[in-house]
Tab-separated table of C-alpha atoms in Angstrom:
chain	number	residue	atom	x	y	z
A	289	MET	CA	7.212	-20.097	-33.704
A	290	GLU	CA	6.026	-21.628	-30.436
A	291	GLN	CA	2.950	-23.798	-30.675
A	292	ASP	CA	1.442	-22.110	-27.617
A	293	TYR	CA	1.609	-18.740	-29.371
A	294	ILE	CA	-0.083	-20.141	-32.507
A	295	LYS	CA	-2.895	-21.605	-30.395
A	296	LEU	CA	-3.406	-18.336	-28.514
A	297	ILE	CA	-3.534	-16.235	-31.684
A	298	PHE	CA	-6.046	-18.555	-33.337
A	299	GLY	CA	-8.195	-18.527	-30.195
A	300	LEU	CA	-8.130	-14.723	-29.943
A	301	LYS	CA	-9.083	-14.334	-33.612
A	302	LEU	CA	-11.903	-16.870	-33.344
A	303	LYS	CA	-13.342	-15.186	-30.269
A	304	GLN	CA	-13.166	-11.743	-31.885
A	305	ILE	CA	-14.940	-12.978	-35.026
A	306	ARG	CA	-17.608	-14.750	-32.953
A	307	THR	CA	-18.314	-11.709	-30.770
A	308	ASP	CA	-18.343	-9.392	-33.808
A	309	LYS	CA	-21.144	-11.575	-35.197
A	310	ASN	CA	-23.001	-11.470	-31.844
A	311	LEU	CA	-22.710	-15.225	-31.422
A	312	SER	CA	-22.498	-16.957	-28.052
A	313	LEU	CA	-20.390	-20.071	-27.647
A	314	PHE	CA	-23.642	-22.027	-27.569
A	315	GLY	CA	-24.742	-20.351	-30.802
A	316	LEU	CA	-21.422	-21.088	-32.523
A	317	SER	CA	-21.697	-24.692	-31.385
A	318	LYS	CA	-25.174	-25.008	-32.915
A	319	LEU	CA	-23.993	-23.316	-36.113
A	320	THR	CA	-20.892	-25.476	-36.636
A	321	GLY	CA	-21.814	-28.740	-34.952
A	322	LEU	CA	-18.673	-28.513	-32.800
A	323	SER	CA	-19.096	-28.951	-29.064
A	324	LYS	CA	-19.254	-25.869	-26.851
A	325	SER	CA	-16.467	-27.189	-24.583
A	326	TYR	CA	-14.223	-27.839	-27.618
A	327	LEU	CA	-14.774	-24.313	-28.933
A	328	ASN	CA	-14.102	-22.900	-25.470
A	329	GLU	CA	-10.765	-24.741	-25.331
A	330	ILE	CA	-9.841	-23.308	-28.732
A	331	GLU	CA	-10.668	-19.743	-27.718
A	332	LYS	CA	-8.598	-20.075	-24.553
A	333	GLY	CA	-5.588	-21.143	-26.602
A	334	LYS	CA	-5.508	-24.655	-25.194
A	335	LYS	CA	-6.325	-26.491	-28.415
A	336	TYR	CA	-5.675	-25.921	-32.102
A	337	PRO	CA	-8.357	-27.354	-34.447
A	338	LYS	CA	-7.537	-29.776	-37.235
A	339	PRO	CA	-7.850	-28.554	-40.865
A	340	ASP	CA	-11.318	-30.035	-41.339
A	341	LYS	CA	-12.598	-28.229	-38.235
A	342	ILE	CA	-11.027	-24.968	-39.416
A	343	ALA	CA	-12.770	-25.428	-42.744
A	344	ILE	CA	-16.128	-25.766	-40.949
A	345	LEU	CA	-15.476	-22.613	-38.922
A	346	SER	CA	-14.415	-20.754	-42.075
A	347	GLU	CA	-17.579	-21.721	-43.924
A	348	LYS	CA	-20.069	-21.113	-41.129
A	349	LEU	CA	-18.513	-17.797	-40.017
A	350	ASP	CA	-18.031	-16.650	-43.611
A	351	VAL	CA	-14.347	-15.920	-43.069
A	352	PRO	CA	-11.598	-16.989	-45.513
A	353	TYR	CA	-9.639	-20.039	-44.356
A	354	ASP	CA	-6.304	-18.263	-44.869
A	355	GLN	CA	-7.468	-15.352	-42.719
A	356	LEU	CA	-8.328	-17.686	-39.859
A	357	VAL	CA	-4.981	-19.480	-39.818
A	358	SER	CA	-2.866	-16.372	-40.492
A	359	LEU	CA	-0.758	-15.160	-37.554
A	360	LYS	CA	-1.296	-11.580	-38.647
A	361	LEU	CA	-3.508	-9.692	-36.218
A	362	ASP	CA	-5.620	-6.650	-36.908
A	363	LYS	CA	-4.910	-3.311	-35.232
A	364	ASN	CA	-7.082	-4.075	-32.189
A	365	LEU	CA	-5.184	-7.240	-31.301
A	366	ALA	CA	-1.671	-6.416	-32.541
A	367	PRO	CA	-0.271	-5.189	-29.163
A	368	VAL	CA	-1.664	-8.312	-27.469
A	369	GLY	CA	0.151	-10.431	-30.034
A	370	GLU	CA	3.363	-8.516	-29.393
A	371	ILE	CA	3.307	-9.117	-25.664
A	372	LEU	CA	2.457	-12.799	-26.145
A	373	GLN	CA	5.223	-13.227	-28.698
A	374	SER	CA	7.730	-11.344	-26.532
A	375	LYS	CA	7.708	-14.284	-24.060
A	376	ILE	CA	7.314	-11.846	-21.178
A	377	LEU	CA	4.592	-14.092	-19.711
A	378	LYS	CA	7.165	-16.870	-19.470
A	379	GLU	CA	10.066	-14.708	-18.314
A	380	ILE	CA	8.309	-13.414	-15.202
A	381	PRO	CA	7.441	-16.059	-12.577
A	382	PHE	CA	3.900	-14.889	-11.913
A	383	ASP	CA	3.456	-17.757	-9.463
A	384	LEU	CA	5.575	-15.720	-6.995
A	385	PHE	CA	2.639	-13.317	-6.797
A	386	GLY	CA	0.038	-16.109	-6.684
A	387	ILE	CA	-0.925	-15.565	-10.330
A	388	LYS	CA	-1.245	-18.381	-12.829
A	389	GLU	CA	-0.220	-17.769	-16.430
A	390	SER	CA	-3.491	-19.361	-17.536
A	391	ASN	CA	-5.393	-16.646	-15.648
A	392	LEU	CA	-3.585	-13.936	-17.591
A	393	ILE	CA	-4.349	-15.678	-20.875
A	394	ASP	CA	-8.010	-15.892	-19.892
A	395	ILE	CA	-8.021	-12.139	-19.197
A	396	VAL	CA	-6.523	-11.476	-22.617
A	397	ALA	CA	-9.023	-13.804	-24.283
A	398	ASN	CA	-12.040	-12.378	-22.464
A	399	ALA	CA	-11.356	-8.698	-23.109
A	400	PRO	CA	-8.767	-8.312	-25.879
A	401	ALA	CA	-9.723	-4.730	-26.742
A	402	LYS	CA	-9.426	-3.545	-23.134
A	403	VAL	CA	-6.210	-5.492	-22.611
A	404	ASN	CA	-4.888	-3.936	-25.803
A	405	ALA	CA	-5.628	-0.462	-24.418
A	406	PHE	CA	-3.897	-1.347	-21.150
A	407	ILE	CA	-0.819	-2.750	-22.891
A	408	SER	CA	-0.619	0.266	-25.186
A	409	THR	CA	-0.737	2.540	-22.127
A	410	ILE	CA	2.077	0.610	-20.429
A	411	ILE	CA	4.181	0.765	-23.604
A	412	GLU	CA	3.654	4.525	-23.900
A	413	ILE	CA	4.602	5.074	-20.255
A	414	ALA	CA	7.687	2.889	-20.690
A	415	LYS	CA	8.775	4.864	-23.763
A	416	HIS	CA	8.117	8.213	-22.076
A	417	TYR	CA	10.200	7.370	-19.032
A	418	ASN	CA	12.810	5.347	-20.949
A	419	PHE	CA	11.747	2.274	-18.977
A	420	SER	CA	14.074	-0.536	-20.043
A	421	ARG	CA	13.546	-4.283	-19.888
A	422	GLU	CA	15.975	-4.425	-16.977
A	423	SER	CA	14.040	-1.688	-15.167
A	424	PHE	CA	10.835	-3.669	-15.590
A	425	PHE	CA	12.481	-6.783	-14.157
A	426	LEU	CA	13.926	-4.843	-11.208
A	427	ALA	CA	10.551	-3.227	-10.519
A	428	SER	CA	8.972	-6.698	-10.507
A	429	VAL	CA	11.474	-7.963	-7.939
A	430	ARG	CA	10.922	-4.845	-5.824
A	431	SER	CA	7.170	-5.494	-5.884
A	432	PHE	CA	7.874	-9.092	-4.861
A	433	GLN	CA	9.912	-7.825	-1.906
A	434	GLU	CA	7.197	-5.386	-0.887
A	435	ALA	CA	4.472	-8.039	-1.154
A	436	ASN	CA	6.428	-10.202	1.324
A	437	ASN	CA	7.428	-7.341	3.673
A	438	ASN	CA	10.949	-7.965	2.377
A	439	TYR	CA	11.366	-10.965	4.683
A	440	PHE	CA	11.979	-14.484	3.370
A	441	ASP	CA	12.076	-17.095	6.085
A	442	ASP	CA	13.212	-19.898	3.774
A	443	LEU	CA	16.390	-17.952	2.991
A	444	GLU	CA	16.891	-17.120	6.685
A	445	GLN	CA	16.691	-20.829	7.491
A	446	ARG	CA	19.149	-21.701	4.722
A	447	VAL	CA	21.640	-19.263	6.243
A	448	LEU	CA	21.289	-20.970	9.632
A	449	LYS	CA	21.716	-24.358	7.968
A	450	PHE	CA	24.854	-23.154	6.182
A	451	ALA	CA	26.328	-21.734	9.388
A	452	LYS	CA	25.773	-25.027	11.202
A	453	SER	CA	27.117	-27.119	8.338
A	454	TYR	CA	30.307	-25.064	7.969
A	455	GLN	CA	30.728	-24.190	11.659
A	456	VAL	CA	30.399	-20.447	11.126
A	457	ASP	CA	29.888	-18.591	14.422
A	458	LEU	CA	27.059	-16.111	13.792
A	459	THR	CA	27.587	-14.446	17.183
A	460	GLN	CA	30.904	-13.035	15.946
A	461	ALA	CA	31.573	-10.637	13.073
A	462	ILE	CA	32.209	-12.774	10.015
A	463	GLN	CA	35.569	-12.152	8.351
A	464	SER	CA	36.187	-12.389	4.630
A	465	LYS	CA	39.133	-14.780	5.107
A	466	ASP	CA	36.786	-17.368	6.639
A	467	LEU	CA	34.395	-17.148	3.700
A	468	GLU	CA	37.305	-17.153	1.240
A	469	GLU	CA	38.535	-20.412	2.755
A	470	ILE	CA	35.144	-22.025	2.147
A	471	LEU	CA	35.097	-20.827	-1.463
A	472	ILE	CA	38.562	-22.237	-2.098
A	473	GLU	CA	38.333	-25.503	-0.159
A	474	GLU	CA	34.691	-26.391	-0.801
A	475	TYR	CA	33.959	-24.929	-4.221
A	476	GLY	CA	37.402	-24.915	-5.840
A	477	TYR	CA	37.676	-21.146	-6.287
A	478	THR	CA	40.767	-19.213	-7.321
A	479	ILE	CA	40.837	-15.594	-6.140
A	480	ASN	CA	42.601	-13.123	-8.453
A	481	GLU	CA	43.077	-9.556	-7.204
A	482	THR	CA	45.242	-8.123	-9.976
A	483	GLU	CA	43.553	-8.774	-13.333
A	484	LEU	CA	40.647	-6.297	-13.075
A	485	GLY	CA	43.024	-3.426	-12.413
A	486	LYS	CA	44.612	-3.951	-15.829
A	487	HIS	CA	41.398	-2.973	-17.634
A	488	GLU	CA	40.359	0.667	-17.305
A	489	ALA	CA	36.913	-0.011	-18.787
A	490	LEU	CA	36.136	-2.301	-15.823
A	491	ASP	CA	36.819	0.291	-13.138
A	492	ASN	CA	33.181	0.252	-11.977
A	493	LEU	CA	33.167	-3.502	-11.329
A	494	ARG	CA	33.860	-4.940	-7.884
A	495	SER	CA	34.101	-8.546	-9.057
A	496	VAL	CA	33.832	-10.846	-12.070
A	497	PHE	CA	33.287	-14.614	-11.822
A	498	VAL	CA	34.696	-16.881	-14.558
A	499	PRO	CA	32.702	-20.140	-14.274
A	500	LYS	CA	34.894	-22.355	-16.484
A	501	THR	CA	37.890	-21.988	-14.199
A	502	GLN	CA	36.004	-21.083	-10.985
A	503	THR	CA	38.035	-17.878	-10.861
A	504	LEU	CA	36.791	-14.829	-8.953
A	505	LEU	CA	38.388	-11.589	-10.111
A	506	LEU	CA	38.352	-8.904	-7.385
A	507	ALA	CA	38.924	-5.187	-7.779
A	508	SER	CA	41.903	-3.906	-5.790
A	509	GLY	CA	39.858	-1.165	-4.100
A	510	VAL	CA	37.359	-3.548	-2.479
A	511	ASP	CA	37.345	-3.032	1.289
A	512	GLU	CA	36.900	-5.723	3.933
A	513	ALA	CA	33.106	-5.340	4.222
A	514	GLN	CA	32.587	-5.470	0.447
A	515	ARG	CA	34.948	-8.413	0.212
A	516	ALA	CA	32.945	-10.350	2.808
A	517	PHE	CA	29.673	-9.564	1.023
A	518	ILE	CA	31.028	-10.651	-2.374
A	519	PHE	CA	32.322	-13.933	-0.932
A	520	ALA	CA	29.036	-14.514	0.910
A	521	LYS	CA	27.103	-13.940	-2.304
A	522	GLU	CA	29.287	-16.412	-4.197
A	523	ILE	CA	28.692	-18.974	-1.458
A	524	ALA	CA	24.946	-18.312	-1.744
A	525	TYR	CA	24.912	-19.225	-5.435
A	526	HIS	CA	26.460	-22.596	-4.648
A	527	PHE	CA	24.674	-23.372	-1.380
A	528	LEU	CA	21.281	-22.441	-2.869
A	529	GLU	CA	22.190	-24.421	-6.012
A	530	ILE	CA	21.610	-21.453	-8.325
A	531	THR	CA	23.010	-21.939	-11.823
A	532	ASP	CA	21.236	-19.221	-13.832
A	533	ARG	CA	23.147	-16.316	-12.355
A	534	LEU	CA	24.948	-13.067	-13.028
A	535	PHE	CA	28.726	-13.078	-13.208
A	536	THR	CA	29.572	-9.453	-12.463
A	537	PHE	CA	29.038	-7.239	-9.423
A	538	PRO	CA	27.462	-4.820	-9.935
A	539	TRP	CA	25.438	-6.252	-12.811
A	540	ILE	CA	25.950	-5.189	-16.425
A	541	LYS	CA	22.828	-6.691	-17.967
A	542	PHE	CA	20.190	-9.334	-17.301
A	543	ASP	CA	19.380	-12.026	-19.852
A	544	SER	CA	16.269	-13.271	-18.046
A	545	PHE	CA	14.013	-12.503	-15.118
A	546	ASP	CA	15.318	-15.598	-13.325
A	547	GLN	CA	18.763	-13.999	-13.202
A	548	VAL	CA	17.296	-10.890	-11.581
A	549	LEU	CA	15.415	-12.944	-9.021
A	550	ASN	CA	18.399	-15.204	-8.322
A	551	ASN	CA	20.615	-12.159	-7.889
A	552	PHE	CA	18.178	-10.933	-5.230
A	553	TYR	CA	18.129	-14.345	-3.496
A	554	ALA	CA	21.941	-14.487	-3.384
A	555	SER	CA	22.158	-10.897	-2.094
A	556	TYR	CA	19.547	-11.592	0.586
A	557	PHE	CA	21.456	-14.711	1.689
A	558	ALA	CA	24.702	-12.724	1.865
A	559	GLY	CA	23.092	-9.954	3.910
A	560	ALA	CA	21.525	-12.458	6.308
A	561	LEU	CA	24.889	-14.186	6.730
A	562	VAL	CA	27.017	-11.126	7.523
A	563	LEU	CA	24.192	-9.505	9.539
A	564	PRO	CA	22.541	-12.412	11.408
A	565	LYS	CA	18.957	-11.721	12.364
A	566	GLU	CA	19.188	-12.842	16.004
A	567	GLU	CA	22.302	-10.800	16.774
A	568	LEU	CA	20.981	-7.690	15.016
A	569	THR	CA	17.595	-7.978	16.743
A	570	LEU	CA	19.187	-8.082	20.197
A	571	LYS	CA	21.313	-5.016	19.505
A	572	LEU	CA	18.372	-3.067	18.082
A	573	GLN	CA	16.194	-4.026	21.048
A	574	ASP	CA	18.757	-2.483	23.400
A	575	ILE	CA	18.715	0.766	21.387
A	576	PHE	CA	14.919	0.880	21.172
A	577	GLU	CA	14.381	0.381	24.919
A	578	LYS	CA	16.217	3.558	25.896
A	579	ASN	CA	14.336	6.813	26.462
A	580	THR	CA	16.853	8.819	24.442
A	581	PHE	CA	18.446	8.004	21.122
A	582	ASP	CA	22.078	6.989	21.547
A	583	LYS	CA	23.794	7.937	18.290
A	584	THR	CA	27.103	6.449	19.417
A	585	GLN	CA	25.488	3.131	20.250
A	586	PHE	CA	23.667	3.037	16.904
A	587	ILE	CA	26.870	3.630	14.941
A	588	LYS	CA	28.749	1.096	17.077
A	589	THR	CA	26.017	-1.423	16.329
A	590	MET	CA	26.452	-0.733	12.641
A	591	GLU	CA	30.224	-1.136	12.920
A	592	SER	CA	29.987	-4.325	14.991
A	593	PHE	CA	29.151	-6.250	11.830
A	594	ASN	CA	31.526	-6.687	8.928
A	595	ALA	CA	29.096	-4.907	6.602
A	596	SER	CA	28.788	-1.619	4.756
A	597	PRO	CA	26.252	1.005	5.896
A	598	GLU	CA	24.165	0.140	2.836
A	599	SER	CA	24.070	-3.563	3.771
A	600	PHE	CA	23.185	-2.609	7.348
A	601	TYR	CA	20.258	-0.381	6.350
A	602	GLN	CA	19.069	-2.920	3.781
A	603	ARG	CA	19.118	-5.585	6.477
A	604	LEU	CA	16.987	-3.352	8.698
A	605	THR	CA	14.253	-3.568	6.050
A	606	ASN	CA	14.267	-7.362	6.561
A	607	VAL	CA	14.489	-7.456	10.347
A	608	LEU	CA	12.247	-4.569	11.455
A	609	PRO	CA	9.047	-5.919	9.832
A	610	LYS	CA	9.606	-9.445	11.173
A	611	ALA	CA	11.185	-8.952	14.603
A	612	PHE	CA	9.433	-5.709	15.612
A	613	ASN	CA	6.347	-5.697	13.386
A	614	ILE	CA	7.440	-2.321	11.957
A	615	LYS	CA	6.175	-2.623	8.381
A	616	ASN	CA	5.487	0.966	7.374
A	617	LEU	CA	8.924	1.969	6.192
A	618	PHE	CA	10.901	3.126	3.199
A	619	PHE	CA	14.516	2.702	2.047
A	620	LEU	CA	16.383	5.150	-0.201
A	621	ARG	CA	19.829	5.312	-1.769
A	622	PHE	CA	21.036	8.624	-3.208
A	623	THR	CA	24.239	9.517	-5.022
A	624	HIS	CA	25.832	12.948	-5.184
A	625	LYS	CA	28.951	14.517	-6.670
A	626	ALA	CA	30.879	17.138	-4.700
A	627	ASN	CA	30.232	20.741	-5.742
A	628	SER	CA	27.115	19.661	-7.607
A	629	ASN	CA	23.566	20.641	-6.804
A	630	LYS	CA	22.096	17.435	-8.210
A	631	PHE	CA	21.041	14.362	-6.233
A	632	TYR	CA	20.094	11.070	-7.857
A	633	LEU	CA	17.724	8.537	-6.309
A	634	LYS	CA	19.238	5.199	-7.375
A	635	LYS	CA	17.275	2.744	-5.266
A	636	GLU	CA	14.050	2.729	-3.277
A	637	LEU	CA	11.833	0.292	-1.429
A	638	HIS	CA	8.440	0.972	0.163
A	639	LEU	CA	6.748	-1.487	2.497
A	640	SER	CA	2.997	-1.477	3.243
A	641	HIS	CA	2.254	1.463	0.920
A	642	GLN	CA	3.906	3.997	-1.363
A	643	HIS	CA	5.433	6.441	1.074
A	644	SER	CA	6.080	10.067	0.297
A	645	PRO	CA	9.840	9.958	-0.433
A	646	ARG	CA	9.819	8.385	-3.895
A	647	ALA	CA	11.321	8.885	-7.321
A	648	ASN	CA	9.916	11.730	-9.394
A	649	GLU	CA	10.538	13.161	-12.796
A	650	THR	CA	14.207	14.013	-13.260
A	651	ASN	CA	13.553	17.706	-13.852
A	652	GLU	CA	12.204	18.195	-10.328
A	653	HIS	CA	14.244	18.993	-7.226
A	654	TYR	CA	14.101	16.698	-4.199
A	655	CYS	CA	13.437	18.456	-0.903
A	656	ARG	CA	16.716	19.843	0.455
A	657	ARG	CA	15.390	19.399	3.994
A	658	TRP	CA	15.648	15.616	3.707
A	659	ALA	CA	18.207	13.955	5.972
A	660	SER	CA	19.271	11.918	2.917
A	661	LEU	CA	20.489	15.041	1.143
A	662	LYS	CA	21.774	16.845	4.224
A	663	VAL	CA	24.275	14.094	5.079
A	664	LEU	CA	25.489	14.090	1.480
A	665	LYS	CA	26.144	17.818	1.564
A	666	ASP	CA	27.819	17.481	4.968
A	667	ILE	CA	30.185	14.675	3.959
A	668	SER	CA	31.193	16.392	0.724
A	669	LYS	CA	32.387	19.332	2.847
A	670	SER	CA	33.710	17.560	5.936
A	671	LYS	CA	35.602	14.805	4.067
A	672	LYS	CA	34.722	12.406	6.898
A	673	THR	CA	34.372	8.700	6.202
A	674	HIS	CA	30.830	8.596	7.606
A	675	GLU	CA	28.161	11.223	8.270
A	676	PHE	CA	25.022	10.288	10.212
A	677	ASP	CA	21.817	12.178	10.938
A	678	ILE	CA	18.456	11.450	12.519
A	679	GLN	CA	15.337	13.581	12.272
A	680	ILE	CA	11.574	13.451	12.417
A	681	SER	CA	10.327	14.446	8.979
A	682	ASN	CA	6.827	15.851	8.782
A	683	TYR	CA	5.477	15.673	5.220
A	684	VAL	CA	3.161	18.686	5.228
A	685	ASN	CA	1.436	17.825	1.941
A	686	ASP	CA	0.526	14.293	3.032
A	687	ASP	CA	0.025	14.810	6.765
A	688	MET	CA	2.423	11.918	7.464
A	689	THR	CA	5.465	11.882	9.754
A	690	TYR	CA	8.514	9.606	9.718
A	691	LEU	CA	11.484	8.897	11.914
A	692	VAL	CA	14.374	9.092	9.454
A	693	LEU	CA	17.889	7.707	9.922
A	694	SER	CA	20.496	8.398	7.263
A	695	SER	CA	24.184	7.658	6.676
A	696	ALA	CA	26.517	8.992	3.976
A	697	THR	CA	29.846	7.551	2.850
A	698	GLN	CA	32.321	8.231	0.079
A	699	ASP	CA	32.281	6.006	-3.000
A	700	PRO	CA	35.687	4.248	-2.850
A	701	PHE	CA	35.746	3.747	-6.614
A	702	LYS	CA	34.738	7.255	-7.726
A	703	PRO	CA	36.602	10.366	-6.580
A	704	ASN	CA	34.382	13.124	-5.143
A	705	GLN	CA	31.322	10.855	-5.371
A	706	TYR	CA	29.174	10.187	-2.313
A	707	ARG	CA	26.156	8.045	-1.478
A	708	SER	CA	23.590	8.163	1.279
A	709	ILE	CA	21.477	5.338	2.657
A	710	THR	CA	18.244	6.142	4.456
A	711	ILE	CA	15.505	4.308	6.269
A	712	GLY	CA	12.272	6.033	7.279
A	713	LEU	CA	9.769	4.626	9.796
A	714	LEU	CA	6.190	5.890	9.798
A	715	LEU	CA	5.253	7.440	13.144
A	716	ASN	CA	2.170	5.651	14.460
A	717	LYS	CA	1.010	3.852	17.608
A	718	GLN	CA	2.909	0.711	16.635
A	719	LEU	CA	6.211	2.582	16.356
A	720	GLU	CA	5.558	4.385	19.647
A	721	ARG	CA	5.162	1.023	21.365
A	722	LYS	CA	8.438	-0.289	19.953
A	723	LEU	CA	10.723	2.774	20.203
A	724	ASN	CA	10.928	4.430	23.605
A	725	PHE	CA	13.166	7.282	22.406
A	726	LEU	CA	10.625	8.892	20.066
A	727	ASN	CA	10.009	11.703	22.575
A	728	ASP	CA	13.707	12.519	22.782
A	729	LYS	CA	13.865	16.327	22.482
A	730	ALA	CA	17.341	16.078	20.940
A	731	ILE	CA	15.818	14.625	17.770
A	732	LYS	CA	14.934	17.607	15.612
A	733	THR	CA	11.607	17.790	13.769
A	734	GLN	CA	11.605	19.182	10.259
A	735	ASP	CA	8.733	20.052	7.913
A	736	VAL	CA	9.590	18.601	4.524
A	737	GLY	CA	8.138	18.132	1.063
A	738	VAL	CA	8.815	15.663	-1.716
A	739	THR	CA	10.050	18.022	-4.413
A	740	CYS	CA	10.292	21.812	-4.418
A	741	GLU	CA	7.888	21.928	-7.349
A	742	ARG	CA	5.209	20.202	-5.241
A	743	CYS	CA	5.942	21.725	-1.835
A	744	ALA	CA	3.588	24.031	0.088
A	745	ILE	CA	6.134	25.149	2.694
A	746	LYS	CA	6.364	28.951	2.752
A	747	ASP	CA	9.629	30.920	2.949
A	748	CYS	CA	11.881	27.859	2.684
A	749	ALA	CA	15.490	29.040	2.626
A	750	LEU	CA	16.599	25.800	0.949
A	751	ARG	CA	14.055	25.884	-1.874
A	752	GLU	CA	15.640	25.222	-5.280
A	753	ALA	CA	12.563	25.909	-7.434
A	754	PRO	CA	9.112	27.527	-7.109
A	755	PRO	CA	6.103	25.253	-6.431
A	756	ILE	CA	4.970	25.310	-10.076
A	757	VAL	CA	3.186	21.927	-9.933
A	758	LEU	CA	1.344	22.924	-6.771
A	759	ASP	CA	0.476	26.325	-8.261
A	760	LYS	CA	-0.998	24.634	-11.325
A	761	ILE	CA	-3.122	22.325	-9.168
A	762	GLU	CA	-4.378	25.269	-7.104
A	763	LYS	CA	-5.151	27.294	-10.233
A	764	ASN	CA	-7.151	24.417	-11.733
A	765	LYS	CA	-9.008	23.998	-8.442
A	766	LYS	CA	-9.880	27.706	-8.422
A	767	ILE	CA	-11.185	27.473	-11.999
A	768	GLU	CA	-13.229	24.414	-11.076
A	769	ASP	CA	-14.760	26.201	-8.066
A	770	ILE	CA	-15.732	29.245	-10.187
A	771	VAL	CA	-17.285	27.012	-12.879
A	772	ASN	CA	-19.288	25.145	-10.221
A	773	THR	CA	-20.483	28.461	-8.727
A	774	LEU	CA	-21.556	29.762	-12.146
A	775	ASN	CA	-23.319	26.487	-12.859
A	776	ASN	CA	-25.285	26.758	-9.587
A	777	VAL	CA	-26.213	30.447	-10.160
A	778	PHE	CA	-27.506	29.947	-13.687
A	779	SER	CA	-29.250	26.683	-12.785
A	780	LYS	CA	-31.290	28.570	-10.138
A	781	ALA	CA	-32.050	31.376	-12.606
A	782	LEU	CA	-33.771	28.871	-14.852
């Protein structure tokens, strides 16, 4: 049992007993002869009293000695004890958010009953939505990204330093063979492209790294863009001197929050390397300055880098906030199986605030008017390698409008499986100043909702379900209005 945990539990119990007896710290000090500052340190979990001091507290507070030193907590404090014992406070680097662990402990110590209620609520929500430990870690990293507008200048600078050190020309599309050479010559890697194919259970993995022999196992179906990203990510682990890392791509499980965070750092580095900020900014500037949207130019820009559409759109979420001050945006990744009517939101990111297109309960139907879903339906029928669409989406329920760009591609590892990547930019004065093509009449405008169950659009031909959630809200509002009217009528009668 960690000593810190023992100190915290004793401090929580002492404070609860003191407050139950309506004693202030000053009063307890007078009663026991122990200094107020010493008692305060005990209650905050910073000190653990010696046996003779515990005996004094036991006698003066009329509490059995064994009860004071026991690690068993009563019902009111039990959930607090669970979260402290779970080490979650140590697993998550709160300093990333400007929060000190000591501050959290003070909050727990100052209002254990309220903290208990909060923790119990979080646990219930997590159970209800099957919210795993990994999901919590990923949500924490996503919040970290959003808090920093998904731009990390220290990592951008490390990429520039790497490029200079290894003479990598960032003005040209980076090829996987160049990165492979660095892995082999500089870091002693062996690349194996046959082993993974021998194991059917590993068909979802793109790569596996074996640290003891510095061997990187690659799946045979990995294309050039994925290959470059995987190599860039491996370089990132070494160049950033990251040791606590994941060894499979995609990940299977996380053992600690540091692994989740380090996985993000390595991915960010890889994206910044294959899609250099300066080159991407110049190409985007040329697109934005035109009075009409040039779809061909946009796709050519995407294809000018050795990167997948997903990496390209992800990189936009880094570059747009920094280079163009466009911070009100969202990013979505959907998956879809051919001949299915189901769409799964697998990844999302919202900068500045929680935008309308977001994950909902699984039994609801996402709006079929979304560009994200349209391109998926189109590619499943056309069998093309890439479907692209652009539209202005007007969210009628929220009175918010976005410029939405979306691309769909086939999953190379899963037959008849498709994925779409989408970025949405909030239409406001800032966006109007940066994008000259917003008045392009060729860009269609579409009224959209979030889910059919919450949508107020009438006579929608694509609706998959009636607006039952919206109907319930309207019904409750009607009942509330009638009750208020009756209350006013009978109040006047009196």
